Coordinates of C-alpha atoms in Angstrom, one line a residue:
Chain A
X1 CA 19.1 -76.5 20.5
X2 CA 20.0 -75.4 16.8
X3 CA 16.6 -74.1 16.8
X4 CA 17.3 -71.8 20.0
X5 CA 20.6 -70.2 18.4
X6 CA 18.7 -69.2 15.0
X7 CA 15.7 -67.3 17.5
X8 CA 19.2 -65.8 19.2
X9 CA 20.6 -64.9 16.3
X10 CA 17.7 -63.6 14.9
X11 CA 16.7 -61.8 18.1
X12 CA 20.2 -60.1 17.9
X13 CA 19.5 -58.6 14.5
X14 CA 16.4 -56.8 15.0
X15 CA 17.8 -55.5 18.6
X16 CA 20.2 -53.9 16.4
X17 CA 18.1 -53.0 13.6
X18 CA 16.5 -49.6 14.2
X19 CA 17.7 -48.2 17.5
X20 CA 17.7 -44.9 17.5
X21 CA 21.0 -42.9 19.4
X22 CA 20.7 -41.1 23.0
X23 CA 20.5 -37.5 21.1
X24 CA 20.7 -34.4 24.2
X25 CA 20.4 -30.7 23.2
X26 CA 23.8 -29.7 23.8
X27 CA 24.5 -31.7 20.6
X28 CA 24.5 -30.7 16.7
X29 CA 22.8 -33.3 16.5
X30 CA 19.5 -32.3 18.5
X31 CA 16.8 -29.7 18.1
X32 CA 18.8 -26.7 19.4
X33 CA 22.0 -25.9 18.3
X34 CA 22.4 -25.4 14.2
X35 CA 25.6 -23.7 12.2
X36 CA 25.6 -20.1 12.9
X37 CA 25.7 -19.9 8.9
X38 CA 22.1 -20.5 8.8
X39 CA 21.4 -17.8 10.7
X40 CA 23.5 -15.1 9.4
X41 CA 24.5 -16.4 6.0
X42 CA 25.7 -12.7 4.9
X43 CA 28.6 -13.9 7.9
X44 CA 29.4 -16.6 6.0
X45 CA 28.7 -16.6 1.9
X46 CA 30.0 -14.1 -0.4
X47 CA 27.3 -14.3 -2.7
X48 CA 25.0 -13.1 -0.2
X49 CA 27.2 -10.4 1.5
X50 CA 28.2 -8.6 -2.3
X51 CA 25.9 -10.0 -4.5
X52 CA 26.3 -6.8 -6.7
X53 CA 30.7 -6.5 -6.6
X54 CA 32.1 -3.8 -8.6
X55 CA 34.2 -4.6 -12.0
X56 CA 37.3 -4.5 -8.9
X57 CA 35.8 -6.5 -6.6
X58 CA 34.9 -9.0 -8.8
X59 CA 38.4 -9.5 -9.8
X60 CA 39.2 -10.4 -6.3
X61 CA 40.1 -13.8 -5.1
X62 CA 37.2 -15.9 -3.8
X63 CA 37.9 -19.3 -1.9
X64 CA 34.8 -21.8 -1.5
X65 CA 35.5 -23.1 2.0
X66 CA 34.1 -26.7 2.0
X67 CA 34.2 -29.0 4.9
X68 CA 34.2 -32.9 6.2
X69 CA 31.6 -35.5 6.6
X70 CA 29.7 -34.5 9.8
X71 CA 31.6 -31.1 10.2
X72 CA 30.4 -27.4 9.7
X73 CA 31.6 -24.6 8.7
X74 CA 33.4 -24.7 12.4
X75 CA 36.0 -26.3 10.7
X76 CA 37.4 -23.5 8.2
X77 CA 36.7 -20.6 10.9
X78 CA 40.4 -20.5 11.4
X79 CA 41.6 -20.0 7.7
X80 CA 38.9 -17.4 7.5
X81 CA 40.6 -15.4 10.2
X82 CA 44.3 -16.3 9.1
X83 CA 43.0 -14.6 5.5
X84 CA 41.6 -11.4 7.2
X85 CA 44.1 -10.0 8.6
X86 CA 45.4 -9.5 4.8
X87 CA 42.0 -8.4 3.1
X88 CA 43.2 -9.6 -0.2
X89 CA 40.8 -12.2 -0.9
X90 CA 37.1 -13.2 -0.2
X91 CA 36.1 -16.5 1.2
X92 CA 32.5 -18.3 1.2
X93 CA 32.5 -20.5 4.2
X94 CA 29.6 -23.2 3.0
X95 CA 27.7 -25.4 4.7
X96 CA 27.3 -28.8 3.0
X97 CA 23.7 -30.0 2.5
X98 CA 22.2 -31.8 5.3
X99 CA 24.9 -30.9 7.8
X100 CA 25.0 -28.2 10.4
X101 CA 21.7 -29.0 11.4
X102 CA 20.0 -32.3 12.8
X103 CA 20.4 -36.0 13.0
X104 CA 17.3 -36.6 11.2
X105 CA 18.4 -34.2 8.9
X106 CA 21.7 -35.7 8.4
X107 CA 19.9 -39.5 8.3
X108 CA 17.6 -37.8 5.5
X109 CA 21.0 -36.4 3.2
X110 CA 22.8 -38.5 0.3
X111 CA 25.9 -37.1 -0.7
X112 CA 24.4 -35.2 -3.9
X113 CA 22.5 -32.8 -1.4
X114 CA 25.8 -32.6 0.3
X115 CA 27.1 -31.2 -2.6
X116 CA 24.5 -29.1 -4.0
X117 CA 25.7 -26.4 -1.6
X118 CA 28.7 -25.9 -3.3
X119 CA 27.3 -25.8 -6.5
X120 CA 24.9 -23.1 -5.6
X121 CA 27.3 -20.8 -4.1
X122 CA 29.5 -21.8 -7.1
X123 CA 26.3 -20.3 -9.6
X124 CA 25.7 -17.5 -7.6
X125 CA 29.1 -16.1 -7.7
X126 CA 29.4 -16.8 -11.5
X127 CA 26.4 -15.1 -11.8
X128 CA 27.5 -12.6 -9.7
X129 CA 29.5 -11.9 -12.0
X130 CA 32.9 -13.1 -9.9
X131 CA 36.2 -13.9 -11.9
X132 CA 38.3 -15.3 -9.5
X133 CA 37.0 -18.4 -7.8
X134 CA 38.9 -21.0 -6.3
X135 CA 37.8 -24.0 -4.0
X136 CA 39.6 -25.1 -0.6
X137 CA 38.3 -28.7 0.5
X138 CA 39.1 -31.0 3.7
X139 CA 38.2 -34.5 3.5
X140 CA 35.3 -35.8 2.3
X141 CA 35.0 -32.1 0.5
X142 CA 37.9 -33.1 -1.9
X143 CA 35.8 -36.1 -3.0
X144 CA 33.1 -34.4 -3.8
X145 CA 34.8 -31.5 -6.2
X146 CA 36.7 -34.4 -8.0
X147 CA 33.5 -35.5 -8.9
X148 CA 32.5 -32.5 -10.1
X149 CA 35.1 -32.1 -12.0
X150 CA 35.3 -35.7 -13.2
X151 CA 31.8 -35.0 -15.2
X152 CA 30.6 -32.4 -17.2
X153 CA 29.7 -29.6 -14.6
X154 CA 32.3 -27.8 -15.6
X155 CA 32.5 -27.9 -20.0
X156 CA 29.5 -24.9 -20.5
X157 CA 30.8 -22.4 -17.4
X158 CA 34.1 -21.3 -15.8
X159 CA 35.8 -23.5 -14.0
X160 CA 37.6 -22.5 -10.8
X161 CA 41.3 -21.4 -10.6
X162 CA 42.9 -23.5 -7.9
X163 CA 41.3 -26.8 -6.5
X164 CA 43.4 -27.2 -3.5
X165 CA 42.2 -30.3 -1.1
X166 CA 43.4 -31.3 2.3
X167 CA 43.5 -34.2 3.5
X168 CA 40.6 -35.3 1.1
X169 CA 39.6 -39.0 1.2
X170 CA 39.5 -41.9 -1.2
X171 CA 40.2 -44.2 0.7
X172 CA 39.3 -44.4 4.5
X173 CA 41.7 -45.1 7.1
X174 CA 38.8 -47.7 9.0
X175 CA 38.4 -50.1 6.6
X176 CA 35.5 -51.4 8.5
X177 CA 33.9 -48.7 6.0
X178 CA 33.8 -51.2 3.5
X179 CA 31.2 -53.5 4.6
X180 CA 29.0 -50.9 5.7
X181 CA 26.3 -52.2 3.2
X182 CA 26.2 -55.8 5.3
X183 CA 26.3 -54.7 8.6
X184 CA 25.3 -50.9 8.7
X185 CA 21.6 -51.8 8.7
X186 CA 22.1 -54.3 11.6
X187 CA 24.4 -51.1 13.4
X188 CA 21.9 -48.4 12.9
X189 CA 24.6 -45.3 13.9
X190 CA 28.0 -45.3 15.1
X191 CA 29.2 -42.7 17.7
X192 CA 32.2 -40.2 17.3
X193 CA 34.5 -40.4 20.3
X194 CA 34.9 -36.6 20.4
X195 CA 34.7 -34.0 23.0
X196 CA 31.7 -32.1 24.8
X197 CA 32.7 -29.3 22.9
X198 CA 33.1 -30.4 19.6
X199 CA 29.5 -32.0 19.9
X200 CA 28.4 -28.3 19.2
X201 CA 30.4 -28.2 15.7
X202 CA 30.6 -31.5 14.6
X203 CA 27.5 -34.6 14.4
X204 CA 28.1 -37.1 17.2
X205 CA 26.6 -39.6 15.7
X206 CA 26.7 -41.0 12.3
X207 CA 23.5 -42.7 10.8
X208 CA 24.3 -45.7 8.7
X209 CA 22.6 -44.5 5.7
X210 CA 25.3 -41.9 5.5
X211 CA 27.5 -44.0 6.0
X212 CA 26.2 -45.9 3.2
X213 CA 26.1 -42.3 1.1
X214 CA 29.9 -41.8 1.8
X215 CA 31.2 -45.3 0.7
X216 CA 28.9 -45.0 -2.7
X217 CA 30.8 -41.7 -3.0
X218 CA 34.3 -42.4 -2.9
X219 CA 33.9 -45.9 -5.0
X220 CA 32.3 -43.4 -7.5
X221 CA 35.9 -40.7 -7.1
X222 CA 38.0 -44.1 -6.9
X223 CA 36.8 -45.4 -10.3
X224 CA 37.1 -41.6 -11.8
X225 CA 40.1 -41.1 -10.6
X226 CA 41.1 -44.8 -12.2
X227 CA 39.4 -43.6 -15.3
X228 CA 41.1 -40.5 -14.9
X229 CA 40.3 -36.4 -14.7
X230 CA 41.6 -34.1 -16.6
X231 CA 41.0 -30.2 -15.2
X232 CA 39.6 -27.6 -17.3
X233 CA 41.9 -25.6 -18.8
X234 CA 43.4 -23.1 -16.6
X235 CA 42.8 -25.3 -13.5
X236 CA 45.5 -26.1 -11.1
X237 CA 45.0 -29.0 -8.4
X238 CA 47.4 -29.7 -4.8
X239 CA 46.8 -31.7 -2.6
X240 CA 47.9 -31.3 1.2
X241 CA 48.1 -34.7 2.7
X242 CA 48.9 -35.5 6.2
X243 CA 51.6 -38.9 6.3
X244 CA 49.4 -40.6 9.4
X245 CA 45.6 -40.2 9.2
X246 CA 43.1 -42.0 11.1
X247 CA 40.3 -40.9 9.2
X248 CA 41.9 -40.7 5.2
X249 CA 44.2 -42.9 4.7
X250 CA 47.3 -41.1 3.1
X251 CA 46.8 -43.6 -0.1
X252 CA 44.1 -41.1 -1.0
X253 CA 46.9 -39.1 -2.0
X254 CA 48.3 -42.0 -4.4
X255 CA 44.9 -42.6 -6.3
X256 CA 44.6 -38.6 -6.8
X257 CA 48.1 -38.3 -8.0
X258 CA 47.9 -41.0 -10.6
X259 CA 44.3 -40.3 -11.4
X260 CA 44.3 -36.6 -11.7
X261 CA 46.3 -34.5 -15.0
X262 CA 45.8 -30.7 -16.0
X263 CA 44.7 -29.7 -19.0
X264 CA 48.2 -29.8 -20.8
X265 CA 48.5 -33.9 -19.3
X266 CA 51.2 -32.6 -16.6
X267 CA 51.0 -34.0 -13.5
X268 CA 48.8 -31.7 -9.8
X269 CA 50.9 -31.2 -6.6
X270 CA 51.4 -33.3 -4.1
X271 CA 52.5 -31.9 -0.6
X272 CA 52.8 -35.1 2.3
X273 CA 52.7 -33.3 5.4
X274 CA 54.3 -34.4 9.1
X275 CA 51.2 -34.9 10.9
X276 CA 49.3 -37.6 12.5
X277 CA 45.7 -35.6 12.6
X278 CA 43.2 -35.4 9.9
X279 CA 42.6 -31.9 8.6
X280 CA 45.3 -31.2 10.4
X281 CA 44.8 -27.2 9.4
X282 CA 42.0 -27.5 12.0
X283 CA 43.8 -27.1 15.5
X284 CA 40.9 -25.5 17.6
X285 CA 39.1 -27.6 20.1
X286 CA 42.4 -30.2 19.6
X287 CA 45.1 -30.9 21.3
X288 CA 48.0 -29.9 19.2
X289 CA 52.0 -29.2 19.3
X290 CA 54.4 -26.6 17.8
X291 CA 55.1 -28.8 14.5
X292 CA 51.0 -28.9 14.1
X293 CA 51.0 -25.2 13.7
X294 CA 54.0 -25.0 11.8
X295 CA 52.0 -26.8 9.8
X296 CA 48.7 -25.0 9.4
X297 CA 50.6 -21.7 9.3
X298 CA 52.4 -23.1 6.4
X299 CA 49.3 -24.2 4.6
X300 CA 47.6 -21.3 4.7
X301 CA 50.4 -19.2 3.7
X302 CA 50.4 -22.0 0.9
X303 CA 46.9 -21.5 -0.1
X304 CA 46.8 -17.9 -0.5
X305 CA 50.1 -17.2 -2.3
X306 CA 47.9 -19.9 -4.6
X307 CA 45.1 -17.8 -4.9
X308 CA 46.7 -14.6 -5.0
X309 CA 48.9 -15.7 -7.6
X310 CA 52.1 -15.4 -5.8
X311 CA 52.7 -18.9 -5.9
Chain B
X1 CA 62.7 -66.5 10.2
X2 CA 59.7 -66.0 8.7
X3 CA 61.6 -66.9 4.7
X4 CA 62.9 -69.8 6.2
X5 CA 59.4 -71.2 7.0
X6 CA 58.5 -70.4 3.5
X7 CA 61.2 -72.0 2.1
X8 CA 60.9 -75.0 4.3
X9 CA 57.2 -75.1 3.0
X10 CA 58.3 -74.9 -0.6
X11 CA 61.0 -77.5 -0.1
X12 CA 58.4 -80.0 1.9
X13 CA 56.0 -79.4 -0.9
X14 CA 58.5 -80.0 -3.8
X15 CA 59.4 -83.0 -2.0
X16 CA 55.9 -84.3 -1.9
X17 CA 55.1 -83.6 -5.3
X18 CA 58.1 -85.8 -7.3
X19 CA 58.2 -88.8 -4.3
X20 CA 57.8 -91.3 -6.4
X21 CA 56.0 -93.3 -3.5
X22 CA 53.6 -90.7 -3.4
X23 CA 49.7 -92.5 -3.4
X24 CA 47.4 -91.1 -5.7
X25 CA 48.7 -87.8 -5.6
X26 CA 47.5 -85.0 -7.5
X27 CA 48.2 -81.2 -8.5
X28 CA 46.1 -78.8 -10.1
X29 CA 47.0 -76.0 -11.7
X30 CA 44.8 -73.5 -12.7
X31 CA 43.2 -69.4 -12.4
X32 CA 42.0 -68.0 -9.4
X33 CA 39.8 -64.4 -9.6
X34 CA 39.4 -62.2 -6.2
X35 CA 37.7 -59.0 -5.3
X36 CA 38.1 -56.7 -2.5
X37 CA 34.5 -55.9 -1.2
X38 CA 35.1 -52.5 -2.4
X39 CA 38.1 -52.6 -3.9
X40 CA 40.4 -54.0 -6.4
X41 CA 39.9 -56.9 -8.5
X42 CA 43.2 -58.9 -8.3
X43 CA 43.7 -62.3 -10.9
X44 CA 46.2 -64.3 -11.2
X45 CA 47.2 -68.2 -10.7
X46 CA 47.1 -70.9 -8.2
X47 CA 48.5 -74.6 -7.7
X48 CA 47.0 -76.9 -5.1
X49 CA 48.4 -80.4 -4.2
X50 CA 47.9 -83.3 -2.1
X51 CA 47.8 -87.2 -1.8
X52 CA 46.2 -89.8 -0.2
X53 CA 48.3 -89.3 2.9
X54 CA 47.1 -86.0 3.8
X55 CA 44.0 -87.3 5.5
X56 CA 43.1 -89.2 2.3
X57 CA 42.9 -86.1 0.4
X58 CA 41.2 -83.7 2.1
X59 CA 44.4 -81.7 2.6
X60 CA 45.7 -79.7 0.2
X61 CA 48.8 -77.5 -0.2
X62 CA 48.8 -74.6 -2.3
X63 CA 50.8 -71.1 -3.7
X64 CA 49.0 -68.3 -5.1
X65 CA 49.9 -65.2 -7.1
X66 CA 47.2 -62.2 -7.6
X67 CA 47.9 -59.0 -8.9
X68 CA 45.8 -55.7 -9.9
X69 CA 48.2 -56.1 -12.9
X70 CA 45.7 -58.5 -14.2
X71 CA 42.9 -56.6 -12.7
X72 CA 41.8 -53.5 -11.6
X73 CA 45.5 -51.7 -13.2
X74 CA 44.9 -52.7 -16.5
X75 CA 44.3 -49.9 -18.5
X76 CA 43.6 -47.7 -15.8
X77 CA 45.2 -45.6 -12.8
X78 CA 44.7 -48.3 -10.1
X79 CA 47.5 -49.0 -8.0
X80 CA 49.9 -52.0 -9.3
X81 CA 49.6 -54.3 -5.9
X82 CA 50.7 -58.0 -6.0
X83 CA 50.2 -60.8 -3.4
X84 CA 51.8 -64.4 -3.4
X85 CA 50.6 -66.8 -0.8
X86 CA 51.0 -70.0 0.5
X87 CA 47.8 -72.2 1.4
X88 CA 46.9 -74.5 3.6
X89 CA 42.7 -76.2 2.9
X90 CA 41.1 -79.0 4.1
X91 CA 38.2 -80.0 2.3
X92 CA 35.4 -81.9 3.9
X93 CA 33.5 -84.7 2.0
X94 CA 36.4 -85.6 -0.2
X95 CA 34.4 -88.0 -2.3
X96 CA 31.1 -85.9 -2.8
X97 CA 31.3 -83.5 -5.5
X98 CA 30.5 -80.7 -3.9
X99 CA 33.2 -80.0 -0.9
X100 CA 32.8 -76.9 1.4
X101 CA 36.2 -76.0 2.3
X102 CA 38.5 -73.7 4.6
X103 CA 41.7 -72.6 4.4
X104 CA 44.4 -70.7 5.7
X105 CA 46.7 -68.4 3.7
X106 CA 49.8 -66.6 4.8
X107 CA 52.2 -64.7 1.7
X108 CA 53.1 -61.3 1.1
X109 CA 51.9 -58.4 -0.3
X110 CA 53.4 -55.0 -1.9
X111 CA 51.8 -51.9 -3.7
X112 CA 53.7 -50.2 -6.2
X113 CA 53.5 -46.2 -5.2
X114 CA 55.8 -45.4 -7.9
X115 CA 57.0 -41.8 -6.5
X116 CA 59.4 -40.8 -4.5
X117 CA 57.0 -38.2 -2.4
X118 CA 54.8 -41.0 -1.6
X119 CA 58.5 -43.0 0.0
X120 CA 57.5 -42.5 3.5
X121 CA 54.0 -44.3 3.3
X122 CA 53.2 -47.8 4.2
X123 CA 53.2 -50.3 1.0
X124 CA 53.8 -53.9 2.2
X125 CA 52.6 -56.1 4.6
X126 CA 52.5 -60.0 5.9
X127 CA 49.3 -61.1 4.5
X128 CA 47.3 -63.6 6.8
X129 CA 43.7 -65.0 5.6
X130 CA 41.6 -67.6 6.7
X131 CA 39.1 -68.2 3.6
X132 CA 36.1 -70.5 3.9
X133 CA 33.7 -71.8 0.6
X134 CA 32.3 -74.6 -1.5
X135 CA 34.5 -76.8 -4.4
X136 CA 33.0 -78.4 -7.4
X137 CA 34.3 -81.5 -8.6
X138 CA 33.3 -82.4 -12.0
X139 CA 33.9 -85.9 -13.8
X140 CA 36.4 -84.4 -15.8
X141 CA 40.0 -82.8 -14.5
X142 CA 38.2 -79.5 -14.2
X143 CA 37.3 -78.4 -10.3
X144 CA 35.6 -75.0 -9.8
X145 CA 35.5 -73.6 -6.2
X146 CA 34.4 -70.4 -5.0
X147 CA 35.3 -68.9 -1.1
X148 CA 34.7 -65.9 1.1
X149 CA 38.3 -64.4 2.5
X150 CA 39.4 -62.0 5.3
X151 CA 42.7 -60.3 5.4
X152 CA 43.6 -60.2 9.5
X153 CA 45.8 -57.4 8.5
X154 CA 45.3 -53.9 7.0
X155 CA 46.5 -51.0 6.9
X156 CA 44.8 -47.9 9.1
X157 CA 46.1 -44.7 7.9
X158 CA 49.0 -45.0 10.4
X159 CA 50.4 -48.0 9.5
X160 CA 49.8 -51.1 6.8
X161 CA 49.2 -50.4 3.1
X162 CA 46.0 -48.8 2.3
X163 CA 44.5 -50.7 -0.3
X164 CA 45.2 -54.0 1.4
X165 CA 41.3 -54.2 2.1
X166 CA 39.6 -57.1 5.0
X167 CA 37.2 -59.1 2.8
X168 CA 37.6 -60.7 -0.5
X169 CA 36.0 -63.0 -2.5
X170 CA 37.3 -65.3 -4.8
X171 CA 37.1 -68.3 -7.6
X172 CA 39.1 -70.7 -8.7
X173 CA 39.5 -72.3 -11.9
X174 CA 41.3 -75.6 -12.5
X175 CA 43.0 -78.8 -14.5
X176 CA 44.2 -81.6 -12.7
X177 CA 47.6 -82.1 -14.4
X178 CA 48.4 -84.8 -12.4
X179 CA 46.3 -87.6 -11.2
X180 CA 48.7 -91.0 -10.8
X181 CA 48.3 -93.6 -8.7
X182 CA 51.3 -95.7 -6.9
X183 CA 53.6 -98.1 -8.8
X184 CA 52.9 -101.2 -6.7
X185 CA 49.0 -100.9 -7.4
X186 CA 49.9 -100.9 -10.9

């Protein structure tokens, strides 16, 4: 008998081990639908649409749009058109590495490729020869630009202007996250329980291995931020945070506080926002009430009175 | 309710502790180290009693006090979080020296957030644990023991503290300070 339940048990692990997910071509995911960005980049990143600015336009404010684990650059198409309509600043809309384009892409990415994309367009619009760069992150976005500025990426060239980072994470809401080195092997993916429609703009399926990637990454930004960051001079930092979050907990917004001091040791911004959604300054494809776009609108008035100085 | 059960508890143990009828009781007192898989290291102390009545000493009743004050906070921005439990273990094979053990905790804990902007978020919660592990006895007052923990409750980015994490580990190290037996056998 107690040999039968060790074959069980045994049995049950390798069932779990190495399945692969039910992947269909109306997914990210597949084979056939990829983040427009990668075909028309000029659409999307201002290094490639003015790589040659004049001495004016180079003075002009430029936001690096970054987005969340398993998002694209779906997920900042809204700010883009909320900052149009005034023409006073330029925004790169980036696609993190590995994302926006297949599962076994994704499966394949750690979180440095993820953010090699936003050092590159970072570099190109330095050497560019662009003056007035700021970064907007949601999620797990923030964590990675508090790790670059927790090392040294930032002592031998500009730094940007105004960090600002919503809803970034530190801490996830699912602690289950946690113990994703035991179990994730056994687990192989987990599935997002998202629409048909969101399929198209954000992965359905999360391979462990990322998982893996994004828990090394924010035990690496926990113990910075314990360590403590200080910005480059001339740096400001907010955070937006929203008071209910399923996906970062709203602690994230604790560590970053306490871990995070400008260059003169005074203390970032902290703004704890009514909302129970996370990133909540993405409402399309969502079900969403009059306070929830109160609260984007607010936001992204927020952010560009940052950028622009008028804050 | 749920203080008066503590205090009850307290009261039952304090009672058990200076009965002078009490059979080969004994207390020890010592250190007890725990990590969050993931998270915070919290240190602190522990005292665990029983006698010869509680199943012939297999069950013991304990408090506990662990902090990130002695951990993870010092020196650094970690949050300051404390926990202070109550324990409940029965160990198996009370006259081997090495016991496995499991044990039930129930306490409270609270995280420091220190501003006011951070008010409306979660910092305190019950704390329920079963642990389960492995005791050394030695032939000296010194027991080591050593256990796998998981916290039933935790927060979720909607409610529940968010660096009250689901599995710990921990160690304890410690002096029997009091080892008597009854008056009559003497």
């Amino acid at each position: 008998m107690k040999n039968k339940v060790k074959l069980l048990i045994l049995l049950s692990i390798f069932v779990g081990c190495g399945t692969e997910p039910d992947i269909n071509e109306t997914m990210l995911d597949g084979e056939e639908i990829f983040d427009p960005s990668l075909y028309e980049p000029e659409k999307y990143l201002v290094s490639v649409a003015l790589p040659n600015p004049t001495p004016q336009e180079a003075l002009k404010p430029v936001i690096i749009a970054s987005h969340g684990y398993t998002a694209t650059t779906f997920e900042w198409d809204e700010f883009r058109d909320f900052a149009e309509i005034g023409d006073n600043v330029l925004i790169s809309q980036i696609l993190l590495g590995g994302h926006g384009r297949s599962y076994e892409d994704f499966k394949n990415s750690g979180w440095k490729d993820w953010q090699t994309a936003i050092k590159k367009e970072y570099e190109d619009l330095v050497s560019a020869g662009y003056k007035n760069i700021h970064f907007l992150g949601s999620s797990t976005s923030g964590a990675l630009f508090l790790e670059l500025l927790s090392g040294s990426y930032f002592k031998n060239q500009p730094a940007p202007l105004q960090v600002l980072l919503v809803d970034p994470i530190v801490i996830p809401s699912n602690k289950t996250l946690s113990l994703i080195h035991v179990f994730g092997p056994m687990l192989g993916y987990l599935e997002s329980d998202q629409s048909a429609e969101e399929d198209k703009v954000y992965y359905h399926f999360r391979p462990e291995e990322t998982l893996r990637e994004l828990q090394n990454l924010l035990n690496i930004v926990r113990k910075d931020l314990e360590k403590g960051i200080v910005l480059p001079q001339g740096t400001s930092l907010k955070v937006y945070k929203s008071k209910k979050d399923p996906t970062a907990d709203p602690v994230s917004a604790v560590l970053i506080y306490k871990g995070v001091k400008t260059n003169s040791g005074g203390n970032i911004d902290v703004e704890m926002i009514d909302s129970d959604l996370h990133v909540y300054t993405r409402l399309d494809l969502r079900t969403f009430t009059t306070e929830d776009k109160e609260n984007q609108t607010a936001t992204f008035n927020d952010i560009l009175d940052r950028v622009t100085g008028n804050n | 309710m749920f203080y008066r059960v503590i205090l009850f508890f307290l009261l039952f143990q304090f009672f058990s502790i200076t009965n002078s009828k009490a059979q080969n009781s004994e207390l020890d007192i010592g250190v007890r180290l725990q990590k969050s898989v993931n998270l915070y290291y919290e240190n602190g102390f522990t005292a665990q009693y029983t006698n010869n009545r509680l199943y012939s000493k297999r069950l013991y009743f304990g408090i506990s006090y662990v902090t990130s004050r002695l951990g993870s906070a010092i020196g650094s921005n970690a949050i300051n979080q404390d926990n202070i439990f109550l324990s409940t273990t029965y160990f198996f094979r009370p006259d081997r020296k090495l016991q496995p053990f499991l044990r039930l905790n129930t306490g409270y804990f609270y995280s420091d957030l220190e501003e006011e902007i951070f008010d409306d978020l979660p910092n305190s919660s019950i704390l329920l644990s079963p642990e389960a592990g492995i005791r050394l006895k030695t032939n000296s007052p010194l027991k080591v023991g050593a256990s796998f923990g998981y916290n039933i409750i935790t927060g979720d980015g909607r409610k529940g503290p968010g660096t009250l994490y689901p599995v710990f580990i921990q160690s304890s190290i410690t002096w029997s300070i009091l080892n008597n037996t009854d008056q009559n056998e003497k």
